[in-house]
Amino acid sequence: MSQTVPDFAELLDCARHSAVHLEMRDVYAVEEETATVDAWRRDGTVPAADSAFWRPWVELVKRTTARGVTVRRARIVSEPVSQYIRFEHAITPVNVAAGEQVRWLPRAHASGLALPGNDFWLIDERAVRFNVFSGDGRAVAPQYTEDAAVARLCTQAFAAVWERAVPHDQYTPA
């Protein structure tokens, strides 16, 4: 794995055809989301697409899809879902409106799949950024590789998850 890890803007800006993201955790404790998650827990507040929370991501996804790049996100979730997954489901309409395609796969339907050990972004089936998290859901040092075997594993894993997963508008968190 390379020591130089591109940020999300660099990754998506270099995509030519596809950018796919596989999420496999039931809880994330990403510092940048703390205030937003806390507000949602208090009163169900969901930030608007043009809010400071969303604006950079929405602009990046719109810029990426405007070039003809397909952006897809799949989430493998345990059921009943965690409170954090309920939060993610509540805010996902903004991802969809920005141009992402999003699907959900209940973990019970993923048992026969070969999956990498960490969440990842896969760009054009050739470059992989692994998002690595501690046991309590905090982001730790990400990893990056263009190793063809690793990219192939991630391509196959994402395709298998996507095929089994439920589109966002058809998934109700259990």
XYZ file of N, CA, C and O in Angstrom:
696
model
N 0.844 -1.183 0.000
C 0.000 0.000 0.000
C 0.888 1.244 0.000
O 1.864 1.311 0.725
N 0.488 2.202 -0.786
C 1.226 3.451 -0.906
C 1.026 4.319 0.336
O -0.012 4.277 0.971
N 2.020 5.135 0.661
C 1.920 6.053 1.787
C 1.151 7.318 1.417
O 0.581 7.965 2.266
N 1.143 7.690 0.153
C 0.430 8.879 -0.291
C -1.018 8.507 -0.574
O -1.299 7.729 -1.481
N -1.921 9.051 0.228
C -3.336 8.730 0.092
C -4.076 9.966 -0.397
O -4.128 10.980 0.307
N -4.654 9.894 -1.596
C -5.397 11.054 -2.093
C -6.655 11.310 -1.257
O -7.264 10.376 -0.735
N -7.020 12.593 -1.149
C -8.271 12.895 -0.454
C -9.434 12.613 -1.415
O -9.232 12.267 -2.570
N -10.662 12.762 -0.916
C -11.828 12.384 -1.713
C -11.969 13.249 -2.960
O -12.350 12.753 -4.015
N -11.658 14.523 -2.863
C -11.747 15.395 -4.033
C -10.759 14.945 -5.109
O -11.113 14.863 -6.287
N -9.530 14.642 -4.720
C -8.542 14.160 -5.688
C -9.008 12.865 -6.338
O -8.877 12.691 -7.553
N -9.526 11.963 -5.530
C -10.006 10.677 -6.057
C -11.111 10.868 -7.086
O -11.037 10.350 -8.196
N -12.156 11.576 -6.693
C -13.287 11.729 -7.594
C -12.955 12.603 -8.794
O -13.467 12.369 -9.890
N -12.090 13.584 -8.608
C -11.697 14.426 -9.737
C -10.897 13.666 -10.796
O -10.894 14.047 -11.957
N -10.236 12.582 -10.390
C -9.460 11.812 -11.379
C -10.273 10.668 -11.991
O -9.825 10.020 -12.931
N -11.484 10.442 -11.490
C -12.316 9.359 -12.027
C -12.747 9.685 -13.453
O -13.132 10.813 -13.755
N -12.700 8.669 -14.294
C -13.130 8.839 -15.688
C -14.456 8.154 -15.973
O -15.224 8.610 -16.803
N -14.710 7.025 -15.272
C -15.909 6.236 -15.568
C -16.754 5.950 -14.327
O -17.969 6.059 -14.377
N -16.076 5.532 -13.255
C -16.833 5.108 -12.081
C -16.097 5.406 -10.779
O -14.872 5.382 -10.722
N -16.900 5.670 -9.765
C -16.400 5.832 -8.400
C -17.408 5.104 -7.517
O -18.585 5.479 -7.481
N -16.961 4.037 -6.876
C -17.871 3.262 -6.036
C -17.338 3.211 -4.608
O -16.132 3.210 -4.375
N -18.279 3.155 -3.678
C -17.927 3.207 -2.254
C -18.671 2.094 -1.537
O -19.892 1.989 -1.658
N -17.944 1.265 -0.800
C -18.556 0.218 0.001
C -18.340 0.537 1.467
O -17.203 0.726 1.910
N -19.449 0.604 2.205
C -19.424 0.843 3.647
C -19.916 -0.417 4.336
O -20.945 -0.965 3.947
N -19.193 -0.848 5.382
C -19.538 -2.109 6.027
C -19.674 -2.013 7.541
O -19.872 -3.024 8.200
N -19.595 -0.830 8.094
C -19.679 -0.679 9.549
C -21.079 -0.248 9.960
O -21.781 0.416 9.207
N -21.458 -0.580 11.176
C -22.751 -0.167 11.712
C -22.665 1.136 12.493
O -23.682 1.766 12.756
N -21.459 1.526 12.859
C -21.252 2.766 13.603
C -19.976 3.431 13.103
O -18.942 2.781 12.979
N -20.104 4.718 12.822
C -18.945 5.533 12.495
C -18.906 6.664 13.505
O -19.953 7.179 13.906
N -17.724 7.064 13.913
C -17.560 8.179 14.847
C -16.605 9.186 14.221
O -15.571 9.516 14.765
N -16.970 9.641 13.032
C -16.147 10.580 12.285
C -16.335 11.978 12.879
O -17.463 12.470 13.001
N -15.246 12.570 13.271
C -15.278 13.845 13.983
C -16.083 14.920 13.252
O -16.837 15.668 13.866
N -15.963 14.982 11.940
C -16.646 16.021 11.163
C -18.164 15.874 11.203
O -18.886 16.802 10.850
N -18.661 14.702 11.601
C -20.100 14.462 11.626
C -20.722 14.627 13.019
O -21.948 14.607 13.143
N -19.923 14.794 14.034
C -20.415 14.753 15.408
C -21.584 15.699 15.649
O -22.636 15.291 16.166
N -21.456 16.965 15.279
C -22.522 17.942 15.537
C -23.787 17.580 14.762
O -24.901 17.712 15.276
N -23.625 17.106 13.544
C -24.778 16.747 12.709
C -25.495 15.528 13.264
O -26.728 15.497 13.331
N -24.741 14.527 13.676
C -25.339 13.327 14.265
C -26.040 13.690 15.573
O -27.176 13.246 15.828
N -25.408 14.532 16.394
C -26.012 14.942 17.663
C -27.334 15.686 17.432
O -28.318 15.454 18.145
N -27.368 16.579 16.438
C -28.602 17.319 16.136
C -29.698 16.362 15.674
O -30.851 16.488 16.093
N -29.356 15.413 14.861
C -30.342 14.429 14.399
C -30.869 13.617 15.577
O -32.075 13.365 15.669
N -29.984 13.208 16.460
C -30.422 12.433 17.634
C -31.360 13.238 18.526
O -32.300 12.692 19.100
N -31.093 14.538 18.637
C -31.919 15.400 19.494
C -33.328 15.572 18.942
O -34.305 15.428 19.646
N -33.402 15.935 17.635
C -34.720 16.327 17.119
C -34.996 15.902 15.678
O -35.944 16.386 15.060
N -34.164 15.024 15.133
C -34.402 14.557 13.771
C -33.960 15.526 12.696
O -34.284 15.352 11.518
N -33.202 16.545 13.070
C -32.731 17.539 12.108
C -31.835 16.883 11.055
O -30.889 16.163 11.381
N -32.149 17.160 9.797
C -31.337 16.687 8.673
C -30.805 17.923 7.962
O -31.590 18.787 7.563
N -29.490 18.034 7.805
C -28.954 19.238 7.169
C -29.357 19.352 5.702
O -29.452 18.350 4.995
N -29.622 20.576 5.276
C -29.982 20.847 3.892
C -28.783 20.612 2.973
O -27.624 20.686 3.402
N -29.066 20.333 1.727
C -28.015 20.061 0.746
C -27.039 21.218 0.610
O -25.864 21.011 0.287
N -27.496 22.445 0.850
C -26.604 23.605 0.723
C -26.000 24.028 2.064
O -25.385 25.079 2.172
N -26.118 23.179 3.083
C -25.544 23.480 4.398
C -24.024 23.326 4.364
O -23.472 22.692 3.461
N -23.366 23.876 5.352
C -21.909 23.734 5.447
C -21.509 22.267 5.542
O -20.455 21.871 5.046
N -22.361 21.459 6.187
C -22.077 20.031 6.310
C -22.028 19.356 4.941
O -21.133 18.578 4.655
N -22.987 19.640 4.087
C -23.123 18.932 2.811
C -22.459 19.618 1.617
O -22.072 18.940 0.657
N -22.397 20.933 1.601
C -22.012 21.673 0.391
C -20.773 21.125 -0.316
O -20.828 20.860 -1.520
N -19.651 20.899 0.377
C -18.469 20.412 -0.351
C -18.712 19.056 -1.029
O -18.280 18.838 -2.167
N -19.409 18.151 -0.326
C -19.647 16.829 -0.909
C -20.616 16.908 -2.084
O -20.375 16.312 -3.138
N -21.690 17.638 -1.929
C -22.683 17.772 -2.998
C -22.030 18.374 -4.240
O -22.229 17.881 -5.360
N -21.232 19.409 -4.059
C -20.552 20.033 -5.202
C -19.596 19.050 -5.869
O -19.516 18.990 -7.102
N -18.862 18.270 -5.082
C -17.928 17.287 -5.630
C -18.669 16.215 -6.422
O -18.278 15.875 -7.546
N -19.734 15.682 -5.884
C -20.485 14.632 -6.585
C -21.115 15.189 -7.853
O -21.048 14.561 -8.915
N -21.697 16.370 -7.786
C -22.297 16.975 -8.982
C -21.244 17.217 -10.055
O -21.483 16.959 -11.238
N -20.089 17.712 -9.654
C -18.989 17.955 -10.593
C -18.547 16.644 -11.226
O -18.269 16.561 -12.423
N -18.502 15.583 -10.430
C -18.059 14.267 -10.915
C -19.077 13.673 -11.872
O -18.717 13.214 -12.965
N -20.342 13.669 -11.490
C -21.366 13.072 -12.356
C -21.590 13.905 -13.617
O -21.963 13.349 -14.653
N -21.344 15.199 -13.549
C -21.489 16.056 -14.737
C -20.506 15.654 -15.839
O -20.769 15.881 -17.021
N -19.393 15.025 -15.444
C -18.408 14.539 -16.423
C -18.779 13.159 -16.958
O -18.040 12.561 -17.724
N -19.913 12.615 -16.506
C -20.340 11.303 -16.963
C -19.858 10.152 -16.105
O -20.015 8.986 -16.476
N -19.278 10.456 -14.951
C -18.799 9.423 -14.040
C -19.989 8.927 -13.210
O -20.762 9.719 -12.684
N -20.128 7.614 -13.108
C -21.160 7.016 -12.271
C -20.633 6.921 -10.840
O -19.535 6.395 -10.631
N -21.404 7.421 -9.885
C -21.019 7.369 -8.476
C -22.047 6.490 -7.760
O -23.234 6.794 -7.757
N -21.563 5.380 -7.199
C -22.446 4.445 -6.487
C -21.902 4.180 -5.092
O -20.697 4.100 -4.893
N -22.827 4.006 -4.152
C -22.483 3.735 -2.756
C -23.344 2.566 -2.304
O -24.560 2.578 -2.500
N -22.722 1.573 -1.682
C -23.455 0.441 -1.115
C -23.092 0.331 0.360
O -21.930 0.505 0.735
N -24.111 0.036 1.153
C -23.907 -0.093 2.597
C -24.394 -1.464 3.046
O -25.533 -1.831 2.784
N -23.514 -2.186 3.719
C -23.888 -3.453 4.342
C -24.223 -3.128 5.797
O -23.398 -2.534 6.499
N -25.438 -3.499 6.226
C -25.884 -3.111 7.559
C -26.467 -4.293 8.323
O -27.126 -5.155 7.753
N -26.211 -4.306 9.621
C -26.834 -5.286 10.501
C -28.266 -4.851 10.765
O -28.570 -3.660 10.777
N -29.140 -5.827 10.955
C -30.525 -5.533 11.320
C -30.869 -6.277 12.596
O -30.471 -7.437 12.729
N -31.568 -5.636 13.531
C -32.044 -4.261 13.405
C -30.866 -3.292 13.309
O -29.808 -3.547 13.873
N -31.090 -2.200 12.590
C -29.998 -1.264 12.334
C -29.657 -0.452 13.581
O -30.501 -0.265 14.460
N -28.425 0.020 13.610
C -27.966 0.884 14.701
C -28.577 2.270 14.539
O -29.083 2.641 13.471
N -28.496 3.044 15.604
C -28.982 4.421 15.536
C -28.202 5.197 14.473
O -28.770 6.018 13.758
N -26.911 4.923 14.360
C -26.109 5.624 13.351
C -26.607 5.304 11.944
O -26.694 6.191 11.096
N -26.950 4.053 11.680
C -27.451 3.683 10.348
C -28.793 4.368 10.093
O -29.075 4.799 8.975
N -29.612 4.515 11.112
C -30.863 5.282 10.943
C -30.550 6.720 10.541
O -31.222 7.293 9.685
N -29.528 7.294 11.160
C -29.078 8.642 10.784
C -28.645 8.659 9.317
O -29.078 9.523 8.543
N -27.795 7.711 8.921
C -27.340 7.664 7.525
C -28.514 7.554 6.559
O -28.529 8.206 5.521
N -29.468 6.697 6.897
C -30.628 6.524 6.020
C -31.399 7.839 5.906
O -31.857 8.201 4.814
N -31.526 8.558 7.009
C -32.267 9.822 7.014
C -31.601 10.892 6.157
O -32.297 11.727 5.560
N -30.284 10.886 6.080
C -29.596 11.933 5.301
C -29.276 11.502 3.870
O -28.899 12.334 3.050
N -29.448 10.240 3.541
C -29.090 9.729 2.215
C -29.835 10.396 1.058
O -29.273 10.483 -0.040
N -31.054 10.898 1.227
C -31.671 11.598 0.093
C -30.802 12.718 -0.484
O -30.876 13.006 -1.682
N -29.963 13.323 0.340
C -29.063 14.359 -0.190
C -28.017 13.715 -1.103
O -27.713 14.247 -2.173
N -27.466 12.550 -0.706
C -26.523 11.842 -1.580
C -27.175 11.559 -2.931
O -26.570 11.765 -3.992
N -28.399 11.057 -2.879
C -29.123 10.683 -4.104
C -29.391 11.914 -4.964
O -29.172 11.898 -6.176
N -29.852 12.985 -4.340
C -30.129 14.216 -5.088
C -28.867 14.783 -5.729
O -28.925 15.386 -6.803
N -27.716 14.570 -5.101
C -26.447 15.064 -5.655
C -26.008 14.254 -6.876
O -25.198 14.721 -7.669
N -26.541 13.024 -7.006
C -26.191 12.209 -8.164
C -25.664 10.830 -7.841
O -25.338 10.056 -8.741
N -25.554 10.504 -6.556
C -25.116 9.161 -6.173
C -26.274 8.175 -6.321
O -27.426 8.523 -6.094
N -25.926 6.954 -6.670
C -26.861 5.841 -6.568
C -26.495 5.128 -5.274
O -25.318 4.862 -5.031
N -27.495 4.832 -4.439
C -27.217 4.247 -3.130
C -28.084 3.012 -2.927
O -29.279 3.031 -3.223
N -27.450 1.946 -2.435
C -28.169 0.721 -2.106
C -27.751 0.232 -0.728
O -26.659 0.521 -0.253
N -28.641 -0.576 -0.131
C -28.469 -1.117 1.214
C -28.550 -2.631 1.151
O -29.455 -3.180 0.523
N -27.632 -3.315 1.830
C -27.652 -4.765 1.885
C -27.667 -5.212 3.337
O -26.698 -4.992 4.071
N -28.776 -5.840 3.773
C -28.767 -6.403 5.119
C -27.636 -7.427 5.246
O -27.426 -8.252 4.347
N -26.895 -7.337 6.337
C -25.722 -8.194 6.541
C -26.047 -9.680 6.397
O -25.235 -10.462 5.915
N -27.243 -10.096 6.778
C -27.629 -11.506 6.663
C -27.597 -11.996 5.218
O -27.469 -13.195 4.964
N -27.672 -11.078 4.255
C -27.637 -11.441 2.835
C -26.229 -11.349 2.247
O -26.045 -11.547 1.045
N -25.236 -11.053 3.088
C -23.858 -10.896 2.616
C -22.968 -12.069 3.005
O -21.783 -12.077 2.680
N -23.522 -13.069 3.671
C -22.694 -14.149 4.221
C -21.865 -14.883 3.186
O -20.749 -15.287 3.476
N -22.358 -15.061 1.991
C -21.618 -15.805 0.982
C -20.679 -14.969 0.136
O -20.125 -15.473 -0.841
N -20.472 -13.712 0.519
C -19.646 -12.813 -0.288
C -18.215 -12.705 0.247
O -18.003 -12.674 1.451
N -17.263 -12.620 -0.669
C -15.873 -12.354 -0.298
C -15.697 -10.832 -0.278
O -15.871 -10.173 -1.305
N -15.399 -10.302 0.907
C -15.303 -8.854 1.073
C -13.947 -8.473 1.649
O -13.412 -9.183 2.501
N -13.404 -7.317 1.230
C -12.166 -6.840 1.849
C -12.424 -6.488 3.314
O -13.567 -6.315 3.724
N -11.386 -6.352 4.072
C -11.512 -6.097 5.499
C -11.904 -4.689 5.873
O -12.233 -4.437 7.033
N -11.867 -3.760 4.938
C -12.153 -2.363 5.245
C -13.055 -1.737 4.190
O -13.091 -2.183 3.041
N -13.763 -0.682 4.596
C -14.529 0.119 3.648
C -13.574 0.642 2.580
O -12.374 0.824 2.839
N -14.100 0.934 1.405
C -13.225 1.452 0.360
C -13.964 2.316 -0.642
O -15.180 2.225 -0.787
N -13.178 3.144 -1.316
C -13.564 3.819 -2.548
C -12.748 3.161 -3.650
O -11.536 2.960 -3.495
N -13.384 2.842 -4.750
C -12.728 2.233 -5.910
C -12.977 3.145 -7.100
O -14.125 3.430 -7.452
N -11.908 3.595 -7.714
C -12.000 4.524 -8.837
C -11.618 3.804 -10.127
O -10.516 3.234 -10.243
N -12.549 3.794 -11.075
C -12.327 3.208 -12.406
C -11.786 1.781 -12.353
O -11.011 1.375 -13.227
N -12.167 1.049 -11.322
C -11.751 -0.346 -11.142
C -10.230 -0.523 -11.135
O -9.709 -1.588 -11.446
N -9.503 0.544 -10.721
C -8.038 0.473 -10.741
C -7.359 1.047 -9.506
O -6.248 0.661 -9.170
N -7.986 1.976 -8.837
C -7.365 2.635 -7.686
C -8.285 2.485 -6.479
O -9.492 2.721 -6.585
N -7.706 2.095 -5.337
C -8.504 1.829 -4.138
C -7.982 2.659 -2.968
O -6.788 2.636 -2.662
N -8.909 3.357 -2.335
C -8.619 4.029 -1.069
C -9.413 3.277 -0.010
O -10.647 3.236 -0.049
N -8.696 2.658 0.933
C -9.343 1.982 2.048
C -9.518 2.981 3.181
O -8.560 3.651 3.568
N -10.738 3.066 3.690
C -11.009 3.876 4.871
C -10.941 2.934 6.059
O -11.748 2.015 6.168
N -9.975 3.148 6.925
C -9.719 2.267 8.057
C -10.242 2.948 9.317
O -10.038 4.155 9.509
N -10.916 2.160 10.166
C -11.523 2.699 11.378
C -11.085 1.899 12.589
O -10.841 0.698 12.497
N -11.031 2.581 13.725
C -10.744 1.905 14.991
C -12.001 1.152 15.430
O -13.071 1.310 14.843
N -11.881 0.376 16.478
C -13.010 -0.391 16.980
C -14.193 0.460 17.385
O -15.338 0.028 17.286
N -13.941 1.706 17.817
C -15.046 2.576 18.221
C -15.547 3.458 17.080
O -16.347 4.362 17.297
N -15.081 3.198 15.859
C -15.599 3.906 14.693
C -14.869 5.162 14.287
O -15.278 5.855 13.361
N -13.752 5.463 14.936
C -12.988 6.660 14.570
C -12.079 6.354 13.377
O -11.505 5.278 13.290
N -11.991 7.325 12.478
C -11.133 7.156 11.309
C -9.677 7.126 11.746
O -9.241 7.940 12.571
N -8.932 6.171 11.223
C -7.487 6.114 11.418
C -6.844 6.208 10.044
O -7.527 6.489 9.062
N -5.576 5.982 9.951
C -4.839 6.202 8.713
C -5.428 5.412 7.539
O -5.447 4.187 7.557
N -5.907 6.116 6.503
C -6.404 5.422 5.314
C -5.239 4.804 4.541
O -4.073 5.129 4.787
N -5.573 3.922 3.643
C -4.570 3.268 2.800
C -4.958 3.459 1.344
O -6.142 3.607 1.025
N -3.956 3.421 0.461
C -4.203 3.608 -0.979
C -3.353 2.625 -1.762
O -2.195 2.388 -1.428
N -3.961 2.058 -2.790
C -3.207 1.166 -3.661
C -3.770 1.185 -5.070
O -4.966 1.447 -5.271
N -2.912 0.907 -6.016
C -3.313 0.675 -7.397
C -2.940 -0.741 -7.807
O -2.899 -1.052 -8.992
N -2.698 -1.606 -6.821
C -2.388 -3.006 -7.081
C -3.569 -3.647 -7.815
O -4.705 -3.598 -7.328
N -3.306 -4.241 -8.963
C -4.378 -4.790 -9.802
C -5.169 -5.892 -9.102
O -6.394 -5.972 -9.256
N -4.520 -6.724 -8.310
C -5.227 -7.806 -7.616
C -6.163 -7.252 -6.552
O -7.290 -7.748 -6.378
N -5.736 -6.225 -5.857
C -6.577 -5.608 -4.830
C -7.763 -4.902 -5.496
O -8.907 -5.014 -5.043
N -7.499 -4.183 -6.584
C -8.580 -3.511 -7.307
C -9.585 -4.525 -7.841
O -10.804 -4.293 -7.783
N -9.114 -5.652 -8.323
C -10.005 -6.717 -8.823
C -10.875 -7.267 -7.686
O -12.080 -7.460 -7.838
N -10.268 -7.520 -6.513
C -11.028 -7.983 -5.351
C -12.139 -6.988 -5.005
O -13.297 -7.373 -4.788
N -11.797 -5.715 -4.954
C -12.778 -4.686 -4.607
C -13.850 -4.545 -5.686
O -15.035 -4.353 -5.370
N -13.462 -4.660 -6.941
C -14.429 -4.606 -8.046
C -15.434 -5.737 -7.919
O -16.653 -5.531 -8.008
N -14.939 -6.942 -7.686
C -15.824 -8.108 -7.560
C -16.697 -8.019 -6.308
O -17.878 -8.349 -6.351
N -16.129 -7.573 -5.200
C -16.888 -7.444 -3.957
C -18.012 -6.428 -4.122
O -19.164 -6.695 -3.753
N -17.686 -5.278 -4.690
C -18.714 -4.253 -4.847
C -19.819 -4.741 -5.780
O -21.010 -4.564 -5.480
N -19.442 -5.364 -6.882
C -20.450 -5.862 -7.828
C -21.383 -6.871 -7.164
O -22.599 -6.842 -7.377
N -20.826 -7.751 -6.350
C -21.642 -8.764 -5.671
C -22.595 -8.120 -4.670
O -23.764 -8.506 -4.576
N -22.110 -7.137 -3.923
C -22.960 -6.434 -2.966
C -24.054 -5.676 -3.717
O -25.236 -5.752 -3.369
N -23.677 -4.957 -4.743
C -24.623 -4.134 -5.508
C -25.753 -4.987 -6.081
O -26.922 -4.598 -6.032
N -25.405 -6.147 -6.573
C -26.404 -7.043 -7.177
C -27.453 -7.481 -6.154
O -28.636 -7.601 -6.468
N -27.042 -7.712 -4.924
C -27.957 -8.187 -3.876
C -28.655 -7.055 -3.126
O -29.653 -7.296 -2.446
N -28.117 -5.867 -3.196
C -28.589 -4.765 -2.358
C -29.902 -4.158 -2.858
O -30.272 -4.300 -4.021
N -30.546 -3.460 -1.950
C -31.847 -2.839 -2.195
C -31.636 -1.344 -2.464
O -30.960 -0.662 -1.686
N -32.229 -0.812 -3.542
C -32.113 0.635 -3.792
C -32.622 1.448 -2.604
O -33.554 1.033 -1.898
N -32.012 2.599 -2.394
C -32.336 3.434 -1.238
C -33.841 3.668 -1.089
O -34.387 3.537 0.006
N -34.509 4.003 -2.173
C -35.937 4.348 -2.074
C -36.825 3.137 -1.763
O -38.011 3.286 -1.483
N -36.241 1.949 -1.775
C -37.005 0.733 -1.460
C -36.589 0.105 -0.125
O -37.164 -0.883 0.293
N -35.581 0.686 0.512
C -35.084 0.113 1.770
C -35.640 0.880 2.966
O -35.508 2.089 3.062
N -36.235 0.145 3.883
C -36.681 0.699 5.152
C -35.869 0.048 6.252
O -35.887 -1.180 6.380
N -35.139 0.843 7.031
C -34.321 0.259 8.093
C -35.179 -0.542 9.086
O -36.193 -0.045 9.562
N -34.759 -1.764 9.316
C -35.481 -2.634 10.263
C -34.983 -2.398 11.671
O -33.888 -1.963 11.898
